[in-house]
Every structure is written in C-alpha cells, then in structure tokens.
Amino acid sequence: MRKSFGDHQVLRGIDLDAAPGDVVCVIGPSGSGKSTLLRCVNLLEVPSAGRITVGGTEITDPDTDIDAARRRIGMVFQQFHLFPHLDVLGNLTLPQRRVLGRDTEHAVAVARENLARVGLADRAAAYPSQLSGGQQQRVAIARALSMGPEVMLFDEPTSALDPELVGDVLAVLRELAGDGMTMMVVTHEMAFAREVADRVVFLDGGVVVEEGPAARVVGDPVHERTRDFLRRVLHPAGVRTPPPAPSP
C-alpha cells in the first residue's frame, strides 16, 4: 500500500496482515506514517495505491459499500472526541441509534455492558467535563466497542493522558486482547507492546524496517535503526546529543 499527499510520499510500500485475534503494535518515530497507516485501514485516508482487505472484503474495491465496511472497524484516536453536551450514556447510544438503527432500549443495554467492560459502569450519567482524561478515553473505547466492530484501531490512545492515567487505559486494551479482539495499536508504550502484542512493526520513513514477534523486535531487534529508536524511547536520558558547532 502507498499513500501520497501531493508530491510527499508518506507510505512507500506497506505490506502487512493480521489474523483474527492478532494484536499488532506499530511503533516508530514521529512522521514515520503510523497514523496515516491506521487512517488508511478504515479509509479515513484513501490509499494512493494498493488494496486493503478486512474479513475477506476488499474495502478499497470501488464497488464496496464503504459505510458498511467501516462499521466493522472501530477506531480510537489520541483525542477523545466525545460530545460535550451529551452524558456518557448519550455518547454511547447516539451512534448506535443513528448508524446501526438500534432502538433505545437495545442501545442502552449495549452501552451499559461496554461501560462495565471498561470499568465505568457508575459514570453513565456523567458529562465529559466531569471525567478525567483517562476516563474520557475509556468512554471513547466503550463507544467504539458498542458498535460491534470486528477490528479495533488505536492511534496512540494514551499520548494525551497524564502518566498516572495511562495504566487504566492500557488495562482495558490488555483485557480486549485477552478476549480475542483483533487490534492494531500505534503506541510509544514499549512495555505494553512487548507484553500484549503478537507482532510489533517498526515503521520509519513510510516503510516497514522490521517486524516480528514482540519479544524479539522490542527486546532484541535486528536492525540498527530499530535499536537506535528503542534506545531513544527507553533511555532518553542516556542518549547523547552532539555538541553545538563552534562559533565562526
């Protein structure tokens, strides 16, 4: 798959696959194409070339019902994108009623089930402004789950959170992985990637530099570029920057 914005080629030939139940973590430096890759998977960005298949359906086929295909793919962004004028229950039921055509009773039942799943059963009547960032992100995850997706995409779901709130969100992702949800997660949380992912993909410059089992890619990478990236992420204080050039 390739993706260009004008003359700028962001993805320069990506070939990936994930079996049902797989957890694939995508790591790499800023600007490497990670978020663009995720946005192409559910056609928020249309690839410039290549094919994307989800559950046996090629969603890049011009004859495919894109709206129906997208309903099979849940996505959680860095920001929470909750409706501030709706309470938590309203945020979860509105998409179900508008997109899936569920009646209110059914939508509420599904919403409450997924709020319990993310540990927020007691916050159904709260408004987003009354929640912490971690709680808002868990509401966003519950909202995506309420649509019944086959695949979940997470674009750095903890990057906007205070460090003390990250653990609650990662715990939800661990539970989803344990339940067999197929997931692609863009993350800088290396411990999470090593613990939960079936495969880790290191992306740099719009290409896959290295991929393989999480323990190998994170713990014993083959490529020097991967090793350099992990040194900078895992031990930022130990990375030396070159001294400034002397004044002329």
PDB file of C-alpha atoms in Angstrom:
ATOM      1  CA  MET A   1       0.000   0.000   0.000  1.00  0.00           C
ATOM      2  CA  ARG A   2       1.146   3.524  -0.791  1.00  0.00           C
ATOM      3  CA  LYS A   3      -0.130   6.926   0.267  1.00  0.00           C
ATOM      4  CA  SER A   4       0.974  10.317  -1.008  1.00  0.00           C
ATOM      5  CA  PHE A   5      -0.133  13.836  -0.232  1.00  0.00           C
ATOM      6  CA  GLY A   6       0.772  15.741  -3.366  1.00  0.00           C
ATOM      7  CA  ASP A   7       4.442  15.089  -4.016  1.00  0.00           C
ATOM      8  CA  HIS A   8       5.041  13.882  -0.457  1.00  0.00           C
ATOM      9  CA  GLN A   9       5.028  10.083  -0.222  1.00  0.00           C
ATOM     10  CA  VAL A  10       4.058   9.148   3.347  1.00  0.00           C
ATOM     11  CA  LEU A  11       3.666   5.381   2.912  1.00  0.00           C
ATOM     12  CA  ARG A  12       6.099   3.884   0.425  1.00  0.00           C
ATOM     13  CA  GLY A  13       5.028   0.289   0.092  1.00  0.00           C
ATOM     14  CA  ILE A  14       3.439  -1.277   3.193  1.00  0.00           C
ATOM     15  CA  ASP A  15       2.575  -4.987   3.180  1.00  0.00           C
ATOM     16  CA  LEU A  16       1.013  -6.218   6.418  1.00  0.00           C
ATOM     17  CA  ASP A  17      -1.522  -8.784   7.503  1.00  0.00           C
ATOM     18  CA  ALA A  18      -3.201  -9.725  10.769  1.00  0.00           C
ATOM     19  CA  ALA A  19      -5.100 -12.909  11.537  1.00  0.00           C
ATOM     20  CA  PRO A  20      -8.315 -12.793  13.574  1.00  0.00           C
ATOM     21  CA  GLY A  21      -7.430 -12.221  17.219  1.00  0.00           C
ATOM     22  CA  ASP A  22      -3.980 -10.815  16.475  1.00  0.00           C
ATOM     23  CA  VAL A  23      -2.664  -7.744  18.296  1.00  0.00           C
ATOM     24  CA  VAL A  24      -0.264  -5.779  16.116  1.00  0.00           C
ATOM     25  CA  CYS A  25       1.580  -2.843  17.679  1.00  0.00           C
ATOM     26  CA  VAL A  26       3.035  -0.252  15.313  1.00  0.00           C
ATOM     27  CA  ILE A  27       5.979   1.729  16.649  1.00  0.00           C
ATOM     28  CA  GLY A  28       8.256   4.324  15.126  1.00  0.00           C
ATOM     29  CA  PRO A  29       9.337   7.964  15.271  1.00  0.00           C
ATOM     30  CA  SER A  30       7.026  10.911  14.678  1.00  0.00           C
ATOM     31  CA  GLY A  31       6.365  11.427  10.994  1.00  0.00           C
ATOM     32  CA  SER A  32       7.037   7.829  10.049  1.00  0.00           C
ATOM     33  CA  GLY A  33       3.495   7.256   8.713  1.00  0.00           C
ATOM     34  CA  LYS A  34       1.984   5.342  11.644  1.00  0.00           C
ATOM     35  CA  SER A  35      -1.226   7.368  11.969  1.00  0.00           C
ATOM     36  CA  THR A  36      -1.634   7.566   8.202  1.00  0.00           C
ATOM     37  CA  LEU A  37      -1.408   3.776   8.042  1.00  0.00           C
ATOM     38  CA  LEU A  38      -4.220   3.417  10.565  1.00  0.00           C
ATOM     39  CA  ARG A  39      -6.370   6.012   8.803  1.00  0.00           C
ATOM     40  CA  CYS A  40      -5.928   4.133   5.528  1.00  0.00           C
ATOM     41  CA  VAL A  41      -7.106   0.864   7.081  1.00  0.00           C
ATOM     42  CA  ASN A  42     -10.618   2.266   7.564  1.00  0.00           C
ATOM     43  CA  LEU A  43     -10.408   4.637   4.577  1.00  0.00           C
ATOM     44  CA  LEU A  44     -10.364   7.875   6.521  1.00  0.00           C
ATOM     45  CA  GLU A  45      -7.492   8.338   4.088  1.00  0.00           C
ATOM     46  CA  VAL A  46      -7.784   6.665   0.700  1.00  0.00           C
ATOM     47  CA  PRO A  47      -4.580   4.860  -0.321  1.00  0.00           C
ATOM     48  CA  SER A  48      -2.871   6.124  -3.451  1.00  0.00           C
ATOM     49  CA  ALA A  49      -2.158   2.533  -4.483  1.00  0.00           C
ATOM     50  CA  GLY A  50      -2.700  -0.954  -3.099  1.00  0.00           C
ATOM     51  CA  ARG A  51      -5.533  -2.938  -1.555  1.00  0.00           C
ATOM     52  CA  ILE A  52      -6.965  -3.263   1.948  1.00  0.00           C
ATOM     53  CA  THR A  53      -8.968  -6.345   2.916  1.00  0.00           C
ATOM     54  CA  VAL A  54     -10.913  -6.729   6.156  1.00  0.00           C
ATOM     55  CA  GLY A  55     -12.588 -10.028   6.962  1.00  0.00           C
ATOM     56  CA  GLY A  56     -12.377 -11.170   3.365  1.00  0.00           C
ATOM     57  CA  THR A  57     -13.862  -7.954   1.952  1.00  0.00           C
ATOM     58  CA  GLU A  58     -11.657  -5.674  -0.103  1.00  0.00           C
ATOM     59  CA  ILE A  59     -12.751  -2.296   1.217  1.00  0.00           C
ATOM     60  CA  THR A  60     -10.693  -0.472  -1.430  1.00  0.00           C
ATOM     61  CA  ASP A  61     -12.829  -2.038  -4.174  1.00  0.00           C
ATOM     62  CA  PRO A  62     -14.864   0.796  -5.749  1.00  0.00           C
ATOM     63  CA  ASP A  63     -17.985  -1.394  -5.586  1.00  0.00           C
ATOM     64  CA  THR A  64     -17.688  -1.967  -1.821  1.00  0.00           C
ATOM     65  CA  ASP A  65     -20.184  -0.251   0.472  1.00  0.00           C
ATOM     66  CA  ILE A  66     -17.687   1.866   2.404  1.00  0.00           C
ATOM     67  CA  ASP A  67     -20.114   2.775   5.183  1.00  0.00           C
ATOM     68  CA  ALA A  68     -20.905  -0.898   5.795  1.00  0.00           C
ATOM     69  CA  ALA A  69     -17.191  -1.769   5.753  1.00  0.00           C
ATOM     70  CA  ARG A  70     -16.346   0.986   8.232  1.00  0.00           C
ATOM     71  CA  ARG A  71     -18.970  -0.287  10.655  1.00  0.00           C
ATOM     72  CA  ARG A  72     -16.805  -3.385  11.079  1.00  0.00           C
ATOM     73  CA  ILE A  73     -13.796  -1.307  12.149  1.00  0.00           C
ATOM     74  CA  GLY A  74     -13.680   0.654  15.412  1.00  0.00           C
ATOM     75  CA  MET A  75     -11.174   3.454  15.858  1.00  0.00           C
ATOM     76  CA  VAL A  76      -9.984   5.297  18.953  1.00  0.00           C
ATOM     77  CA  PHE A  77      -7.944   8.458  18.464  1.00  0.00           C
ATOM     78  CA  GLN A  78      -5.432  10.356  20.596  1.00  0.00           C
ATOM     79  CA  GLN A  79      -8.140  12.874  21.443  1.00  0.00           C
ATOM     80  CA  PHE A  80     -11.412  11.599  22.822  1.00  0.00           C
ATOM     81  CA  HIS A  81     -13.934  13.328  20.504  1.00  0.00           C
ATOM     82  CA  LEU A  82     -16.822  12.979  22.929  1.00  0.00           C
ATOM     83  CA  PHE A  83     -19.923  15.146  22.519  1.00  0.00           C
ATOM     84  CA  PRO A  84     -19.663  17.640  25.425  1.00  0.00           C
ATOM     85  CA  HIS A  85     -23.415  18.298  25.535  1.00  0.00           C
ATOM     86  CA  LEU A  86     -24.274  14.600  25.982  1.00  0.00           C
ATOM     87  CA  ASP A  87     -23.727  12.486  29.057  1.00  0.00           C
ATOM     88  CA  VAL A  88     -21.715   9.279  28.828  1.00  0.00           C
ATOM     89  CA  LEU A  89     -24.749   7.139  28.052  1.00  0.00           C
ATOM     90  CA  GLY A  90     -25.822   9.551  25.327  1.00  0.00           C
ATOM     91  CA  ASN A  91     -22.341   9.449  23.775  1.00  0.00           C
ATOM     92  CA  LEU A  92     -22.567   5.666  23.552  1.00  0.00           C
ATOM     93  CA  THR A  93     -26.161   5.332  22.389  1.00  0.00           C
ATOM     94  CA  LEU A  94     -26.332   8.069  19.742  1.00  0.00           C
ATOM     95  CA  PRO A  95     -24.022   6.333  17.208  1.00  0.00           C
ATOM     96  CA  GLN A  96     -25.790   3.028  17.731  1.00  0.00           C
ATOM     97  CA  ARG A  97     -29.190   4.567  17.026  1.00  0.00           C
ATOM     98  CA  ARG A  98     -28.105   6.771  14.123  1.00  0.00           C
ATOM     99  CA  VAL A  99     -25.729   4.390  12.342  1.00  0.00           C
ATOM    100  CA  LEU A 100     -26.927   0.902  13.307  1.00  0.00           C
ATOM    101  CA  GLY A 101     -30.623   1.715  13.679  1.00  0.00           C
ATOM    102  CA  ARG A 102     -30.885   0.174  17.127  1.00  0.00           C
ATOM    103  CA  ASP A 103     -33.838   1.087  19.307  1.00  0.00           C
ATOM    104  CA  THR A 104     -33.122   2.996  22.502  1.00  0.00           C
ATOM    105  CA  GLU A 105     -33.586   0.038  24.828  1.00  0.00           C
ATOM    106  CA  HIS A 106     -31.144  -2.122  22.887  1.00  0.00           C
ATOM    107  CA  ALA A 107     -28.621   0.713  22.551  1.00  0.00           C
ATOM    108  CA  VAL A 108     -28.729   1.450  26.279  1.00  0.00           C
ATOM    109  CA  ALA A 109     -28.229  -2.209  27.164  1.00  0.00           C
ATOM    110  CA  VAL A 110     -25.192  -2.471  24.872  1.00  0.00           C
ATOM    111  CA  ALA A 111     -23.794   0.819  26.192  1.00  0.00           C
ATOM    112  CA  ARG A 112     -24.081  -0.252  29.832  1.00  0.00           C
ATOM    113  CA  GLU A 113     -22.443  -3.589  29.056  1.00  0.00           C
ATOM    114  CA  ASN A 114     -19.454  -1.864  27.474  1.00  0.00           C
ATOM    115  CA  LEU A 115     -19.195   0.776  30.202  1.00  0.00           C
ATOM    116  CA  ALA A 116     -18.911  -2.068  32.682  1.00  0.00           C
ATOM    117  CA  ARG A 117     -16.296  -3.646  30.450  1.00  0.00           C
ATOM    118  CA  VAL A 118     -14.066  -0.555  30.719  1.00  0.00           C
ATOM    119  CA  GLY A 119     -14.731  -0.085  34.447  1.00  0.00           C
ATOM    120  CA  LEU A 120     -17.094   2.890  34.194  1.00  0.00           C
ATOM    121  CA  ALA A 121     -20.492   1.400  34.939  1.00  0.00           C
ATOM    122  CA  ASP A 122     -21.099   4.069  37.577  1.00  0.00           C
ATOM    123  CA  ARG A 123     -20.364   7.027  35.265  1.00  0.00           C
ATOM    124  CA  ALA A 124     -23.204   6.672  32.751  1.00  0.00           C
ATOM    125  CA  ALA A 125     -24.860   9.935  33.812  1.00  0.00           C
ATOM    126  CA  ALA A 126     -21.637  11.984  33.929  1.00  0.00           C
ATOM    127  CA  TYR A 127     -20.701  14.536  31.290  1.00  0.00           C
ATOM    128  CA  PRO A 128     -17.262  14.556  29.644  1.00  0.00           C
ATOM    129  CA  SER A 129     -16.236  17.674  31.579  1.00  0.00           C
ATOM    130  CA  GLN A 130     -16.764  15.730  34.807  1.00  0.00           C
ATOM    131  CA  LEU A 131     -14.351  12.954  33.805  1.00  0.00           C
ATOM    132  CA  SER A 132     -10.584  12.654  33.878  1.00  0.00           C
ATOM    133  CA  GLY A 133      -8.704  12.235  30.623  1.00  0.00           C
ATOM    134  CA  GLY A 134      -8.266   8.527  31.267  1.00  0.00           C
ATOM    135  CA  GLN A 135     -11.977   8.111  31.936  1.00  0.00           C
ATOM    136  CA  GLN A 136     -12.846  10.001  28.761  1.00  0.00           C
ATOM    137  CA  GLN A 137     -10.579   7.739  26.736  1.00  0.00           C
ATOM    138  CA  ARG A 138     -12.190   4.662  28.259  1.00  0.00           C
ATOM    139  CA  VAL A 139     -15.603   6.095  27.334  1.00  0.00           C
ATOM    140  CA  ALA A 140     -14.319   6.531  23.768  1.00  0.00           C
ATOM    141  CA  ILE A 141     -13.231   2.884  23.758  1.00  0.00           C
ATOM    142  CA  ALA A 142     -16.620   1.778  25.102  1.00  0.00           C
ATOM    143  CA  ARG A 143     -18.346   3.840  22.399  1.00  0.00           C
ATOM    144  CA  ALA A 144     -16.307   2.122  19.676  1.00  0.00           C
ATOM    145  CA  LEU A 145     -16.984  -1.317  21.189  1.00  0.00           C
ATOM    146  CA  SER A 146     -20.715  -0.585  21.305  1.00  0.00           C
ATOM    147  CA  MET A 147     -20.766  -0.575  17.509  1.00  0.00           C
ATOM    148  CA  GLY A 148     -19.764  -4.264  17.492  1.00  0.00           C
ATOM    149  CA  PRO A 149     -16.535  -3.994  15.457  1.00  0.00           C
ATOM    150  CA  GLU A 150     -14.532  -6.956  14.220  1.00  0.00           C
ATOM    151  CA  VAL A 151     -11.297  -4.947  14.318  1.00  0.00           C
ATOM    152  CA  MET A 152     -10.174  -2.132  16.626  1.00  0.00           C
ATOM    153  CA  LEU A 153      -7.637   0.533  15.660  1.00  0.00           C
ATOM    154  CA  PHE A 154      -5.947   2.627  18.349  1.00  0.00           C
ATOM    155  CA  ASP A 155      -3.932   5.701  17.389  1.00  0.00           C
ATOM    156  CA  GLU A 156      -1.653   6.395  20.373  1.00  0.00           C
ATOM    157  CA  PRO A 157      -4.580   6.142  22.805  1.00  0.00           C
ATOM    158  CA  THR A 158      -2.500   7.170  25.841  1.00  0.00           C
ATOM    159  CA  SER A 159      -0.427  10.005  24.361  1.00  0.00           C
ATOM    160  CA  ALA A 160      -2.794  12.773  25.564  1.00  0.00           C
ATOM    161  CA  LEU A 161      -3.003  11.421  29.129  1.00  0.00           C
ATOM    162  CA  ASP A 162      -1.157  12.269  32.308  1.00  0.00           C
ATOM    163  CA  PRO A 163       1.263   9.433  33.158  1.00  0.00           C
ATOM    164  CA  GLU A 164      -0.758   8.302  36.173  1.00  0.00           C
ATOM    165  CA  LEU A 165      -3.832   7.757  33.964  1.00  0.00           C
ATOM    166  CA  VAL A 166      -2.125   5.662  31.306  1.00  0.00           C
ATOM    167  CA  GLY A 167      -2.341   2.401  33.223  1.00  0.00           C
ATOM    168  CA  ASP A 168      -6.152   2.328  33.340  1.00  0.00           C
ATOM    169  CA  VAL A 169      -6.417   2.658  29.561  1.00  0.00           C
ATOM    170  CA  LEU A 170      -3.721   0.058  28.912  1.00  0.00           C
ATOM    171  CA  ALA A 171      -5.508  -2.324  31.268  1.00  0.00           C
ATOM    172  CA  VAL A 172      -8.608  -2.072  29.061  1.00  0.00           C
ATOM    173  CA  LEU A 173      -6.533  -2.830  25.966  1.00  0.00           C
ATOM    174  CA  ARG A 174      -4.985  -5.829  27.715  1.00  0.00           C
ATOM    175  CA  GLU A 175      -8.464  -7.138  28.520  1.00  0.00           C
ATOM    176  CA  LEU A 176      -9.606  -6.677  24.912  1.00  0.00           C
ATOM    177  CA  ALA A 177      -6.534  -8.563  23.717  1.00  0.00           C
ATOM    178  CA  GLY A 178      -7.293 -11.343  26.193  1.00  0.00           C
ATOM    179  CA  ASP A 179     -10.847 -11.502  24.848  1.00  0.00           C
ATOM    180  CA  GLY A 180      -9.524 -12.118  21.334  1.00  0.00           C
ATOM    181  CA  MET A 181     -10.225  -8.743  19.746  1.00  0.00           C
ATOM    182  CA  THR A 182      -8.218  -8.129  16.584  1.00  0.00           C
ATOM    183  CA  MET A 183      -6.318  -4.889  17.182  1.00  0.00           C
ATOM    184  CA  MET A 184      -3.789  -2.613  15.553  1.00  0.00           C
ATOM    185  CA  VAL A 185      -2.266  -0.215  18.074  1.00  0.00           C
ATOM    186  CA  VAL A 186       0.047   2.700  17.327  1.00  0.00           C
ATOM    187  CA  THR A 187       1.895   3.250  20.582  1.00  0.00           C
ATOM    188  CA  HIS A 188       5.015   4.505  22.308  1.00  0.00           C
ATOM    189  CA  GLU A 189       4.346   2.236  25.309  1.00  0.00           C
ATOM    190  CA  MET A 190       7.086  -0.335  24.699  1.00  0.00           C
ATOM    191  CA  ALA A 191       6.358  -2.416  27.794  1.00  0.00           C
ATOM    192  CA  PHE A 192       2.745  -2.757  26.676  1.00  0.00           C
ATOM    193  CA  ALA A 193       3.802  -3.690  23.151  1.00  0.00           C
ATOM    194  CA  ARG A 194       6.212  -6.339  24.404  1.00  0.00           C
ATOM    195  CA  GLU A 195       3.678  -7.808  26.828  1.00  0.00           C
ATOM    196  CA  VAL A 196       0.491  -7.791  24.745  1.00  0.00           C
ATOM    197  CA  ALA A 197       1.345  -7.711  21.039  1.00  0.00           C
ATOM    198  CA  ASP A 198       1.587 -10.814  18.903  1.00  0.00           C
ATOM    199  CA  ARG A 199       3.678  -8.804  16.436  1.00  0.00           C
ATOM    200  CA  VAL A 200       5.451  -5.475  16.525  1.00  0.00           C
ATOM    201  CA  VAL A 201       6.007  -3.450  13.367  1.00  0.00           C
ATOM    202  CA  PHE A 202       8.701  -0.761  13.326  1.00  0.00           C
ATOM    203  CA  LEU A 203       7.858   1.888  10.753  1.00  0.00           C
ATOM    204  CA  ASP A 204      10.264   4.595   9.639  1.00  0.00           C
ATOM    205  CA  GLY A 205      10.185   6.843   6.606  1.00  0.00           C
ATOM    206  CA  GLY A 206       6.990   5.235   5.355  1.00  0.00           C
ATOM    207  CA  VAL A 207       8.412   1.718   5.132  1.00  0.00           C
ATOM    208  CA  VAL A 208       8.474  -1.308   7.416  1.00  0.00           C
ATOM    209  CA  VAL A 209      12.033  -1.509   8.703  1.00  0.00           C
ATOM    210  CA  GLU A 210      11.441  -4.506  10.960  1.00  0.00           C
ATOM    211  CA  GLU A 211       8.591  -6.699  12.098  1.00  0.00           C
ATOM    212  CA  GLY A 212       8.256  -9.866  14.085  1.00  0.00           C
ATOM    213  CA  PRO A 213       7.336 -11.288  17.490  1.00  0.00           C
ATOM    214  CA  ALA A 214       7.109  -8.585  20.130  1.00  0.00           C
ATOM    215  CA  ALA A 215       9.805 -10.055  22.376  1.00  0.00           C
ATOM    216  CA  ARG A 216      12.325 -10.067  19.535  1.00  0.00           C
ATOM    217  CA  VAL A 217      11.587  -6.689  17.940  1.00  0.00           C
ATOM    218  CA  VAL A 218      11.421  -4.837  21.266  1.00  0.00           C
ATOM    219  CA  GLY A 219      13.927  -6.966  23.194  1.00  0.00           C
ATOM    220  CA  ASP A 220      16.475  -7.948  20.565  1.00  0.00           C
ATOM    221  CA  PRO A 221      15.939  -6.033  17.301  1.00  0.00           C
ATOM    222  CA  VAL A 222      17.952  -6.942  14.228  1.00  0.00           C
ATOM    223  CA  HIS A 223      18.234  -3.563  12.514  1.00  0.00           C
ATOM    224  CA  GLU A 224      20.415  -0.774  13.862  1.00  0.00           C
ATOM    225  CA  ARG A 225      17.700   1.800  13.102  1.00  0.00           C
ATOM    226  CA  THR A 226      15.282  -0.115  15.355  1.00  0.00           C
ATOM    227  CA  ARG A 227      17.901  -0.377  18.095  1.00  0.00           C
ATOM    228  CA  ASP A 228      18.593   3.359  17.888  1.00  0.00           C
ATOM    229  CA  PHE A 229      14.886   4.187  18.119  1.00  0.00           C
ATOM    230  CA  LEU A 230      14.370   1.938  21.136  1.00  0.00           C
ATOM    231  CA  ARG A 231      17.405   3.401  22.908  1.00  0.00           C
ATOM    232  CA  ARG A 232      15.915   6.864  22.498  1.00  0.00           C
ATOM    233  CA  VAL A 233      12.462   5.802  23.678  1.00  0.00           C
ATOM    234  CA  LEU A 234      13.515   3.568  26.568  1.00  0.00           C
ATOM    235  CA  HIS A 235      16.537   5.521  27.797  1.00  0.00           C
ATOM    236  CA  PRO A 236      16.077   9.149  26.693  1.00  0.00           C
ATOM    237  CA  ALA A 237      18.392  10.494  29.401  1.00  0.00           C
ATOM    238  CA  GLY A 238      21.200   8.293  28.139  1.00  0.00           C
ATOM    239  CA  VAL A 239      21.071   9.462  24.531  1.00  0.00           C
ATOM    240  CA  ARG A 240      23.820  11.918  23.848  1.00  0.00           C
ATOM    241  CA  THR A 241      23.220  14.822  21.527  1.00  0.00           C
ATOM    242  CA  PRO A 242      26.126  16.205  19.549  1.00  0.00           C
ATOM    243  CA  PRO A 243      27.686  19.395  20.950  1.00  0.00           C
ATOM    244  CA  PRO A 244      26.831  22.647  19.205  1.00  0.00           C
ATOM    245  CA  ALA A 245      29.129  23.661  16.372  1.00  0.00           C
ATOM    246  CA  PRO A 246      31.738  26.232  17.399  1.00  0.00           C
ATOM    247  CA  SER A 247      31.000  29.830  16.535  1.00  0.00           C
ATOM    248  CA  PRO A 248      32.854  31.076  13.463  1.00  0.00           C
TER     249      PRO A 248
END
